[in-house]
Each structure stands twice: as C-alpha cells, then as structure tokens.
PDB file of C-alpha atoms and ligand atoms in Angstrom:
ATOM      1  CA  MET A1061      14.585  -8.412   4.591  1.00  0.00           C
ATOM      2  CA  ILE A1062      14.062  -4.759   3.715  1.00  0.00           C
ATOM      3  CA  ASP A1063      16.328  -2.849   3.209  1.00  0.00           C
ATOM      4  CA  VAL A1064      17.530   0.588   2.884  1.00  0.00           C
ATOM      5  CA  VAL A1065      21.078   1.697   1.080  1.00  0.00           C
ATOM      6  CA  TRP A1066      21.200   5.283   2.308  1.00  0.00           C
ATOM      7  CA  THR A1067      23.799   6.005  -0.229  1.00  0.00           C
ATOM      8  CA  ILE A1068      23.397   4.462  -4.039  1.00  0.00           C
ATOM      9  CA  SER A1069      28.274   3.973  -2.939  1.00  0.00           C
ATOM     10  CA  GLU A1070      26.336   0.827  -0.211  1.00  0.00           C
ATOM     11  CA  LEU A1071      24.352  -0.780  -3.415  1.00  0.00           C
ATOM     12  CA  GLU A1072      27.323  -3.240  -4.320  1.00  0.00           C
ATOM     13  CA  GLN A1073      26.255  -4.959  -1.411  1.00  0.00           C
ATOM     14  CA  PHE A1074      23.408  -6.018  -1.982  1.00  0.00           C
ATOM     15  CA  SER A1075      21.680  -7.886  -5.115  1.00  0.00           C
ATOM     16  CA  ALA A1076      18.332  -5.691  -6.497  1.00  0.00           C
ATOM     17  CA  GLN A1077      17.573  -8.969  -8.609  1.00  0.00           C
ATOM     18  CA  ASP A1078      13.651  -9.914  -8.993  1.00  0.00           C
ATOM     19  CA  ARG A1079      12.653  -7.931  -6.113  1.00  0.00           C
ATOM     20  CA  PRO A1080      11.241  -4.553  -5.340  1.00  0.00           C
ATOM     21  CA  GLY A1081      13.251  -1.788  -5.010  1.00  0.00           C
ATOM     22  CA  VAL A1082      12.442   1.833  -4.307  1.00  0.00           C
ATOM     23  CA  LEU A1083      13.456   4.665  -5.221  1.00  0.00           C
ATOM     24  CA  ILE A1084      13.273   8.011  -3.097  1.00  0.00           C
ATOM     25  CA  ASP A1085      15.199  11.490  -3.915  1.00  0.00           C
ATOM     26  CA  VAL A1086      12.954  13.698  -2.426  1.00  0.00           C
ATOM     27  CA  LEU A1087      14.326  17.827  -3.563  1.00  0.00           C
ATOM     28  CA  ARG A1088      14.052  16.610  -5.812  1.00  0.00           C
ATOM     29  CA  ALA A1089      14.170  13.581  -8.400  1.00  0.00           C
ATOM     30  CA  SER A1090      11.506  11.859  -7.286  1.00  0.00           C
ATOM     31  CA  THR A1091       8.877  14.256  -6.354  1.00  0.00           C
ATOM     32  CA  THR A1092       8.894  15.725  -9.296  1.00  0.00           C
ATOM     33  CA  MET A1093       9.294  12.039 -11.957  1.00  0.00           C
ATOM     34  CA  THR A1094       5.879  11.858  -9.543  1.00  0.00           C
ATOM     35  CA  THR A1095       4.607  15.358  -9.826  1.00  0.00           C
ATOM     36  CA  ALA A1096       4.795  14.348 -13.495  1.00  0.00           C
ATOM     37  CA  ILE A1097       2.947  11.337 -14.007  1.00  0.00           C
ATOM     38  CA  HIS A1098       0.416  12.410 -11.794  1.00  0.00           C
ATOM     39  CA  ASN A1099      -0.262  15.558 -14.201  1.00  0.00           C
ATOM     40  CA  GLY A1100       0.149  13.522 -17.093  1.00  0.00           C
ATOM     41  CA  ALA A1101       3.251  12.732 -18.581  1.00  0.00           C
ATOM     42  CA  ARG A1102       2.693  10.204 -21.546  1.00  0.00           C
ATOM     43  CA  ALA A1103       6.184   9.232 -19.685  1.00  0.00           C
ATOM     44  CA  VAL A1104       9.373   9.863 -18.164  1.00  0.00           C
ATOM     45  CA  VAL A1105      12.185   8.079 -19.595  1.00  0.00           C
ATOM     46  CA  PRO A1106      15.512   8.757 -17.204  1.00  0.00           C
ATOM     47  CA  ALA A1107      18.512   9.795 -18.961  1.00  0.00           C
ATOM     48  CA  ALA A1108      22.268   9.398 -16.314  1.00  0.00           C
ATOM     49  CA  SER A1109      23.460  12.739 -18.101  1.00  0.00           C
ATOM     50  CA  ILE A1110      22.967  15.657 -20.727  1.00  0.00           C
ATOM     51  CA  GLU A1111      24.734  13.450 -23.259  1.00  0.00           C
ATOM     52  CA  GLU A1112      22.321  10.476 -22.607  1.00  0.00           C
ATOM     53  CA  ALA A1113      19.169  12.975 -22.213  1.00  0.00           C
ATOM     54  CA  LEU A1114      20.132  14.888 -25.755  1.00  0.00           C
ATOM     55  CA  ARG A1115      20.618  11.265 -27.653  1.00  0.00           C
ATOM     56  CA  ILE A1116      17.552  10.864 -26.372  1.00  0.00           C
ATOM     57  CA  GLY A1117      15.390  13.187 -27.462  1.00  0.00           C
ATOM     58  CA  ASN A1118      16.757  13.030 -30.698  1.00  0.00           C
ATOM     59  CA  SER A1119      16.102  10.184 -31.849  1.00  0.00           C
ATOM     60  CA  ILE A1120      12.734   9.870 -30.425  1.00  0.00           C
ATOM     61  CA  GLY A1121      12.185  13.387 -32.221  1.00  0.00           C
ATOM     62  CA  ARG A1122      13.372  17.047 -30.543  1.00  0.00           C
ATOM     63  CA  ASP A1123      10.344  18.011 -30.811  1.00  0.00           C
ATOM     64  CA  ASN A1124       8.091  15.798 -29.243  1.00  0.00           C
ATOM     65  CA  VAL A1125       9.807  15.853 -25.822  1.00  0.00           C
ATOM     66  CA  LEU A1126      10.319  17.925 -23.095  1.00  0.00           C
ATOM     67  CA  LEU A1127      14.371  18.333 -22.008  1.00  0.00           C
ATOM     68  CA  CYS A1128      14.384  18.304 -17.995  1.00  0.00           C
ATOM     69  CA  GLY A1129      17.127  18.575 -15.328  1.00  0.00           C
ATOM     70  CA  GLU A1130      19.611  19.815 -13.425  1.00  0.00           C
ATOM     71  CA  ARG A1131      23.230  20.736 -12.381  1.00  0.00           C
ATOM     72  CA  GLN A1132      24.180  22.043  -9.645  1.00  0.00           C
ATOM     73  CA  GLY A1133      19.719  22.172  -9.433  1.00  0.00           C
ATOM     74  CA  VAL A1134      19.435  25.011 -12.139  1.00  0.00           C
ATOM     75  CA  ARG A1135      18.285  23.988 -15.373  1.00  0.00           C
ATOM     76  CA  ILE A1136      20.102  22.556 -18.169  1.00  0.00           C
ATOM     77  CA  GLU A1137      20.967  25.463 -20.128  1.00  0.00           C
ATOM     78  CA  GLY A1138      18.865  24.277 -23.422  1.00  0.00           C
ATOM     79  CA  PHE A1139      15.891  22.132 -21.696  1.00  0.00           C
ATOM     80  CA  ASP A1140      12.267  22.711 -21.504  1.00  0.00           C
ATOM     81  CA  LEU A1141      12.535  22.755 -18.169  1.00  0.00           C
ATOM     82  CA  GLY A1142      14.641  22.181 -15.203  1.00  0.00           C
ATOM     83  CA  ASN A1143      13.189  20.016 -11.917  1.00  0.00           C
ATOM     84  CA  SER A1144      10.919  22.379  -9.874  1.00  0.00           C
ATOM     85  CA  PRO A1145       8.035  20.016  -9.394  1.00  0.00           C
ATOM     86  CA  SER A1146       5.783  23.328  -9.583  1.00  0.00           C
ATOM     87  CA  GLU A1147       7.385  23.316 -13.611  1.00  0.00           C
ATOM     88  CA  PHE A1148       5.461  20.087 -14.160  1.00  0.00           C
ATOM     89  CA  THR A1149       1.675  21.737 -14.101  1.00  0.00           C
ATOM     90  CA  ALA A1150      -1.092  19.700 -16.288  1.00  0.00           C
ATOM     91  CA  GLY A1151      -1.278  22.427 -19.065  1.00  0.00           C
ATOM     92  CA  VAL A1152       2.629  22.004 -19.811  1.00  0.00           C
ATOM     93  CA  ILE A1153       3.167  18.069 -19.191  1.00  0.00           C
ATOM     94  CA  ARG A1154      -0.027  16.849 -20.098  1.00  0.00           C
ATOM     95  CA  GLN A1155       0.773  13.869 -22.463  1.00  0.00           C
ATOM     96  CA  ARG A1156       3.791  15.290 -23.145  1.00  0.00           C
ATOM     97  CA  THR A1157       7.346  12.559 -23.367  1.00  0.00           C
ATOM     98  CA  ILE A1158       9.592  14.123 -20.891  1.00  0.00           C
ATOM     99  CA  VAL A1159      13.491  13.236 -20.553  1.00  0.00           C
ATOM    100  CA  MET A1160      14.760  14.084 -17.437  1.00  0.00           C
ATOM    101  CA  THR A1161      18.242  13.630 -15.675  1.00  0.00           C
ATOM    102  CA  THR A1162      19.256  15.278 -12.871  1.00  0.00           C
ATOM    103  CA  THR A1163      23.061  15.221 -10.432  1.00  0.00           C
ATOM    104  CA  ASN A1164      21.825  12.139  -8.089  1.00  0.00           C
ATOM    105  CA  GLY A1165      18.302  10.815  -8.803  1.00  0.00           C
ATOM    106  CA  THR A1166      18.049   9.966 -12.706  1.00  0.00           C
ATOM    107  CA  ARG A1167      21.788   8.132 -11.788  1.00  0.00           C
ATOM    108  CA  ALA A1168      20.767   6.327  -8.489  1.00  0.00           C
ATOM    109  CA  LEU A1169      17.482   4.734 -10.884  1.00  0.00           C
ATOM    110  CA  LYS A1170      20.162   3.271 -13.669  1.00  0.00           C
ATOM    111  CA  LEU A1171      21.545   1.618 -10.721  1.00  0.00           C
ATOM    112  CA  LEU A1172      18.193  -0.203  -9.460  1.00  0.00           C
ATOM    113  CA  SER A1173      17.799  -1.761 -13.251  1.00  0.00           C
ATOM    114  CA  GLY A1174      17.664  -5.524 -12.110  1.00  0.00           C
ATOM    115  CA  ALA A1175      15.374  -4.894  -9.199  1.00  0.00           C
ATOM    116  CA  SER A1176      11.316  -5.531 -10.666  1.00  0.00           C
ATOM    117  CA  PRO A1177       9.157  -4.081 -10.110  1.00  0.00           C
ATOM    118  CA  VAL A1178      10.950  -0.488  -9.721  1.00  0.00           C
ATOM    119  CA  PHE A1179       8.323   2.755  -8.579  1.00  0.00           C
ATOM    120  CA  ILE A1180       9.225   5.673  -7.287  1.00  0.00           C
ATOM    121  CA  GLY A1181       9.063   6.686  -4.036  1.00  0.00           C
ATOM    122  CA  ALA A1182       8.679  10.375  -1.818  1.00  0.00           C
ATOM    123  CA  PHE A1183       6.571  12.006   0.521  1.00  0.00           C
ATOM    124  CA  VAL A1184       4.295  13.453  -1.886  1.00  0.00           C
ATOM    125  CA  ASN A1185       3.370   8.971  -2.403  1.00  0.00           C
ATOM    126  CA  LEU A1186       4.109   7.209   0.551  1.00  0.00           C
ATOM    127  CA  ARG A1187       1.090   5.467   0.746  1.00  0.00           C
ATOM    128  CA  ALA A1188       1.087   4.559  -2.225  1.00  0.00           C
ATOM    129  CA  VAL A1189       4.098   2.959  -2.273  1.00  0.00           C
ATOM    130  CA  ALA A1190       3.685   1.256   0.593  1.00  0.00           C
ATOM    131  CA  ARG A1191      -0.322  -0.202  -0.594  1.00  0.00           C
ATOM    132  CA  GLU A1192       2.058  -1.316  -3.761  1.00  0.00           C
ATOM    133  CA  LEU A1193       4.849  -2.981  -1.409  1.00  0.00           C
ATOM    134  CA  SER A1194       2.627  -4.378   0.854  1.00  0.00           C
ATOM    135  CA  ARG A1195       1.297  -6.304  -2.590  1.00  0.00           C
ATOM    136  CA  ALA A1196       4.429  -7.828  -3.125  1.00  0.00           C
ATOM    137  CA  GLU A1197       5.572 -10.990  -2.537  1.00  0.00           C
ATOM    138  CA  ARG A1198       9.876 -10.088  -1.447  1.00  0.00           C
ATOM    139  CA  ASP A1199      10.627  -7.300   0.309  1.00  0.00           C
ATOM    140  CA  PRO A1200      11.841  -4.615  -0.954  1.00  0.00           C
ATOM    141  CA  LEU A1201      15.294  -2.469  -1.161  1.00  0.00           C
ATOM    142  CA  ILE A1202      14.968   1.018  -0.598  1.00  0.00           C
ATOM    143  CA  VAL A1203      17.475   3.432  -2.206  1.00  0.00           C
ATOM    144  CA  CYS A1204      17.947   6.477  -0.629  1.00  0.00           C
ATOM    145  CA  ALA A1205      20.356   8.795  -3.467  1.00  0.00           C
ATOM    146  CA  GLY A1206      20.801  10.701  -0.929  1.00  0.00           C
ATOM    147  CA  LEU A1207      23.797  13.843  -2.179  1.00  0.00           C
ATOM    148  CA  ASP A1208      27.022  13.508  -4.767  1.00  0.00           C
ATOM    149  CA  GLY A1209      27.742  10.032  -3.006  1.00  0.00           C
ATOM    150  CA  ARG A1210      26.829  11.074   0.515  1.00  0.00           C
ATOM    151  CA  VAL A1211      23.970  10.915   2.821  1.00  0.00           C
ATOM    152  CA  SER A1212      20.833  13.084   2.671  1.00  0.00           C
ATOM    153  CA  VAL A1213      18.716  12.285   6.055  1.00  0.00           C
ATOM    154  CA  ASP A1214      15.440  13.659   3.392  1.00  0.00           C
ATOM    155  CA  ASP A1215      16.137  10.721   1.679  1.00  0.00           C
ATOM    156  CA  ALA A1216      16.188   8.292   5.065  1.00  0.00           C
ATOM    157  CA  LEU A1217      13.961   9.860   6.551  1.00  0.00           C
ATOM    158  CA  CYS A1218      11.440   9.137   4.130  1.00  0.00           C
ATOM    159  CA  ALA A1219      12.483   5.798   4.063  1.00  0.00           C
ATOM    160  CA  GLY A1220      11.600   5.331   7.612  1.00  0.00           C
ATOM    161  CA  MET A1221       8.249   6.995   7.317  1.00  0.00           C
ATOM    162  CA  LEU A1222       7.829   4.577   4.684  1.00  0.00           C
ATOM    163  CA  ILE A1223       8.684   0.948   5.794  1.00  0.00           C
ATOM    164  CA  GLU A1224       6.625   2.781   9.295  1.00  0.00           C
ATOM    165  CA  ARG A1225       3.918   2.533   6.847  1.00  0.00           C
ATOM    166  CA  CYS A1226       5.177  -0.823   5.421  1.00  0.00           C
ATOM    167  CA  LEU A1227       5.149  -2.402   8.521  1.00  0.00           C
ATOM    168  CA  LYS A1228       1.648  -0.950  10.262  1.00  0.00           C
ATOM    169  CA  LYS A1229      -0.028  -3.047   6.983  1.00  0.00           C
ATOM    170  CA  ARG A1230       2.150  -6.189   6.977  1.00  0.00           C
ATOM    171  CA  SER A1231       0.747  -6.257  11.051  1.00  0.00           C
ATOM    172  CA  LYS A1232      -2.266  -6.715  10.305  1.00  0.00           C
ATOM    173  CA  ARG A1233      -1.397 -10.020   8.909  1.00  0.00           C
ATOM    174  CA  ALA A1234       1.276 -13.113   9.540  1.00  0.00           C
ATOM    175  CA  GLY A1235       4.290 -12.179  10.667  1.00  0.00           C
ATOM    176  CA  ALA A1236       6.693  -8.887  10.245  1.00  0.00           C
ATOM    177  CA  PRO A1237       8.631  -8.687   7.806  1.00  0.00           C
ATOM    178  CA  GLU A1238      13.580  -8.774   8.641  1.00  0.00           C
ATOM    179  CA  LEU A1239      14.802  -5.384   8.887  1.00  0.00           C
ATOM    180  CA  GLY A1240      17.933  -4.851   7.099  1.00  0.00           C
ATOM    181  CA  ASP A1241      20.551  -2.525   9.402  1.00  0.00           C
ATOM    182  CA  GLY A1242      20.601   0.316   7.030  1.00  0.00           C
ATOM    183  CA  ALA A1243      15.628   0.034   7.344  1.00  0.00           C
ATOM    184  CA  ILE A1244      16.783  -0.112  11.254  1.00  0.00           C
ATOM    185  CA  ALA A1245      18.559   3.475  11.305  1.00  0.00           C
ATOM    186  CA  ALA A1246      15.816   4.884   9.222  1.00  0.00           C
ATOM    187  CA  LEU A1247      12.336   3.573  10.941  1.00  0.00           C
ATOM    188  CA  ALA A1248      14.220   5.430  13.949  1.00  0.00           C
ATOM    189  CA  LEU A1249      14.396   8.292  11.810  1.00  0.00           C
ATOM    190  CA  ALA A1250      11.351   8.641  11.025  1.00  0.00           C
ATOM    191  CA  ARG A1251       9.479   7.251  14.342  1.00  0.00           C
ATOM    192  CA  GLN A1252      11.023  10.148  15.779  1.00  0.00           C
ATOM    193  CA  GLN A1253      10.983  12.713  13.925  1.00  0.00           C
ATOM    194  CA  GLY A1254       7.297  12.533  13.890  1.00  0.00           C
ATOM    195  CA  THR A1255       6.349  12.817  10.000  1.00  0.00           C
ATOM    196  CA  VAL A1256       7.860  15.742   7.469  1.00  0.00           C
ATOM    197  CA  SER A1257       8.102  19.806   7.869  1.00  0.00           C
ATOM    198  CA  VAL A1258       9.189  22.262   5.826  1.00  0.00           C
ATOM    199  CA  ASP A1259      12.340  23.071   8.213  1.00  0.00           C
ATOM    200  CA  PHE A1260      13.235  19.663   8.562  1.00  0.00           C
ATOM    201  CA  LEU A1261      13.814  20.053   4.937  1.00  0.00           C
ATOM    202  CA  ARG A1262      15.826  23.463   5.065  1.00  0.00           C
ATOM    203  CA  ASP A1263      18.164  22.611   7.353  1.00  0.00           C
ATOM    204  CA  THR A1264      18.981  19.211   5.545  1.00  0.00           C
ATOM    205  CA  ALA A1265      22.419  19.471   2.879  1.00  0.00           C
ATOM    206  CA  ALA A1266      20.288  19.335  -0.418  1.00  0.00           C
ATOM    207  CA  GLY A1267      17.122  21.826   1.234  1.00  0.00           C
ATOM    208  CA  GLN A1268      19.544  24.179   1.537  1.00  0.00           C
ATOM    209  CA  ALA A1269      21.346  24.007  -1.904  1.00  0.00           C
ATOM    210  CA  LEU A1270      18.097  24.557  -2.660  1.00  0.00           C
ATOM    211  CA  GLU A1271      17.578  28.550  -1.112  1.00  0.00           C
ATOM    212  CA  ARG A1272      21.157  29.067  -2.405  1.00  0.00           C
ATOM    213  CA  VAL A1273      19.605  29.106  -5.728  1.00  0.00           C
ATOM    214  CA  GLY A1274      17.313  30.950  -5.525  1.00  0.00           C
ATOM    215  CA  LEU A1275      14.682  27.615  -5.476  1.00  0.00           C
ATOM    216  CA  GLY A1276      13.189  27.157  -1.046  1.00  0.00           C
ATOM    217  CA  GLU A1277       9.502  27.661  -2.424  1.00  0.00           C
ATOM    218  CA  ASP A1278      10.105  24.191  -4.077  1.00  0.00           C
ATOM    219  CA  LEU A1279      10.385  22.636  -0.230  1.00  0.00           C
ATOM    220  CA  ALA A1280       6.872  22.892   0.278  1.00  0.00           C
ATOM    221  CA  LEU A1281       6.259  20.448  -2.185  1.00  0.00           C
ATOM    222  CA  CYS A1282       7.902  18.060  -2.059  1.00  0.00           C
ATOM    223  CA  ALA A1283       6.613  18.548   1.620  1.00  0.00           C
ATOM    224  CA  LYS A1284       3.317  18.000   0.731  1.00  0.00           C
ATOM    225  CA  VAL A1285       3.239  13.500   2.778  1.00  0.00           C
ATOM    226  CA  ASP A1286       0.212  11.888   0.881  1.00  0.00           C
ATOM    227  CA  SER A1287      -0.164  14.770  -1.781  1.00  0.00           C
ATOM    228  CA  ILE A1288      -0.492  12.490  -4.294  1.00  0.00           C
ATOM    229  CA  LEU A1289      -2.261   8.487  -5.465  1.00  0.00           C
ATOM    230  CA  GLU A1290      -0.425   7.526  -7.919  1.00  0.00           C
ATOM    231  CA  VAL A1291       2.898   5.254  -8.086  1.00  0.00           C
ATOM    232  CA  PRO A1292       5.296   5.751 -10.850  1.00  0.00           C
ATOM    233  CA  ILE A1293       6.604   2.678 -11.792  1.00  0.00           C
ATOM    234  CA  LEU A1294       9.978   2.216 -14.442  1.00  0.00           C
ATOM    235  CA  ARG A1295       9.629  -0.253 -16.927  1.00  0.00           C
ATOM    236  CA  ASP A1296      12.087  -1.196 -19.930  1.00  0.00           C
ATOM    237  CA  SER A1297      13.396   2.360 -19.167  1.00  0.00           C
ATOM    238  CA  GLN A1298      11.016   4.867 -18.381  1.00  0.00           C
ATOM    239  CA  ILE A1299       8.278   5.672 -16.254  1.00  0.00           C
ATOM    240  CA  THR A1300       5.255   5.812 -16.220  1.00  0.00           C
ATOM    241  CA  ARG A1301       1.665   5.296 -14.097  1.00  0.00           C
ATOM    242  CA  LEU A1302       1.580   1.694 -12.808  1.00  0.00           C
ATOM    243  CA  GLU A1303      -1.778   1.579 -14.211  1.00  0.00           C
ATOM    244  CA  LEU A1304      -0.396   2.334 -17.601  1.00  0.00           C
ATOM    245  CA  ALA A1305       2.310  -0.450 -17.498  1.00  0.00           C
ATOM    246  CA  GLU A1306      -0.067  -2.763 -15.673  1.00  0.00           C
ATOM    247  CA  GLN A1307      -2.656  -2.243 -18.942  1.00  0.00           C
ATOM    248  CA  THR A1308       0.743  -2.578 -21.533  1.00  0.00           C
ATOM    249  CA  ALA A1309       2.150  -5.580 -19.831  1.00  0.00           C
ATOM    250  CA  ASP A1310      -1.032  -7.478 -18.787  1.00  0.00           C
ATOM    251  CA  GLY A1311      -3.617  -5.939 -21.096  1.00  0.00           C
ATOM    252  CA  VAL A1312      -5.584  -6.061 -17.740  1.00  0.00           C
ATOM    253  CA  LYS A1313      -6.510  -2.902 -15.516  1.00  0.00           C
ATOM    254  CA  ARG A1314      -4.911  -3.736 -12.045  1.00  0.00           C
ATOM    255  CA  LYS A1315      -8.629  -2.590  -9.245  1.00  0.00           C
TER     256      LYS A1315
HETATM  257  C1  MLT B2252      19.474  14.862  -8.173  1.00  0.00           C
HETATM  258  O1  MLT B2252      18.959  13.366  -8.968  1.00  0.00           O
HETATM  259  O2  MLT B2252      20.319  14.746  -7.996  1.00  0.00           O
HETATM  260  C2  MLT B2252      18.033  15.902  -7.360  1.00  0.00           C
HETATM  261  O3  MLT B2252      17.156  15.999  -7.430  1.00  0.00           O
HETATM  262  C3  MLT B2252      19.148  17.286  -7.317  1.00  0.00           C
HETATM  263  C4  MLT B2252      17.713  18.935  -7.240  1.00  0.00           C
HETATM  264  O4  MLT B2252      16.448  19.064  -7.687  1.00  0.00           O
HETATM  265  O5  MLT B2252      18.332  20.114  -7.480  1.00  0.00           O
END
C-alpha cells in the first residue's frame, strides 16, 4: 500500500521499516538537496540541529565542509550558505561536502531512517523519483515534512503528483497498488490542481513565509517540475546521487 503522511507527527502510526521512503519538503529542503546533488556536491550530510551540524562539521574538518541551512528561512549565522536552491551552484558546491540543517526537512529525514532506500523528492525531480519507486518491490511511505508540525499543501501536492506518476507506470504492469487514505487525499489534490505553479506556492504558508523574508524568488526554482534527472538517496547518514551510492555499495553502476 502506498502511504502518505501529511505531517511528521503521523509518522509513528506507520512502519517505514524495509520499504522505500521518500522525503518531500518542497519549500525548500528537498529542492535544495536535489539541486546540490545535481550540481555536483560530493554529499549532503543532514543534521537535525545547529549543534549537530557544527559537531559534524568539526569532525570532518571545518575547512572541508560547507555548513548550510536556515532558521526562520534565513541563513544561520556563521554558516556558509542558507537554504536557497539558487545558492547551490556548481561553482560553489562542486565536489564539496555539505552539512545541512533546516527547520523541518532535515528533522523529518532523520525520522525516516528506518526506511530503505530513502529518496529525496521534490517537484524538480518527480519523474526520476517515480522511476525509482516503480523499480522497487515494495510500496513506498511518502513523508511530507510539513511546516512546524502542520500540513504544508505544497508537500501534499508534490506527493499526489508523485503518486499519479507511479500509478501511470504501474498501470503498464498487472495490479494497481492499494492507496492509504493520506495517499488518496494527496492524489485527489493533484488531480484537482493538475500541476504546480508559482502562484500556488506563493499562496501556501511556507511560500508566504519565504516572501516575508525576501526569498520569494526561490518559489520559481522550486516549481520547476522535472528540471532535474537525479535522485538523491540517503545512505549511511549522507545523501548522494543514486548512481554514486550504488557504485559504492555494490561496485556496479546501474543502467
Ligand atoms: C525546512 O526544512 O523547514 C525548510 O526547508 C524551510 C526553508 O527552507 O525555509
């Protein structure tokens, strides 16, 4: 059964064990992580708190990492980058290890650690994530990071559009997957909206919060459906590109 949790507080009602997990935090953690991996970051190491990010940074070596993240949307004091996808250009982050802490996204990711594999999903890489999920033997648990414990409709729309794509891929095979109620609701939202737009994102609580701190331009980058072909995957506490992770784990590159 494909399940969607609309807020992380629901997570304890679901088992993530031994099934694929997808973390969705459209505004902006999962969009930014995906952008970082696409632009050649060596790895993104998620940290649940500022203290943990500093600890990880110091243990790797402060000069060897970029400390990134936000609180209230704004770059954390003393950190190298905030959480805007536009900051994570190839020139800045190629071959760098990024230690990232965000208000909701990296915390939610920590809670998904029982799932296997754990993918990072956003509008920017919907098709790529759907492709990976269609290869998996078990149905996924899709986790919307939400906003401070509340629903984020941008995450829910992204989850619904992801399910729609998974269903299209699956309909070519025998048997449609069962959907939990969270998945049915997300799919209904996606079918009603059709797709995402910058205006849709601007009306959400997370979109308004970004506008308030002068980061409204990020919305256009976060709304770019299928602009990125990579699927970031969390393994051994760090996020890398799927192909790279598999090369390391299996010694073979997947076609
Ligand atoms: C989060 O993890 O809460 C977000 O990504 C917030 C943001 O980017 O401002």
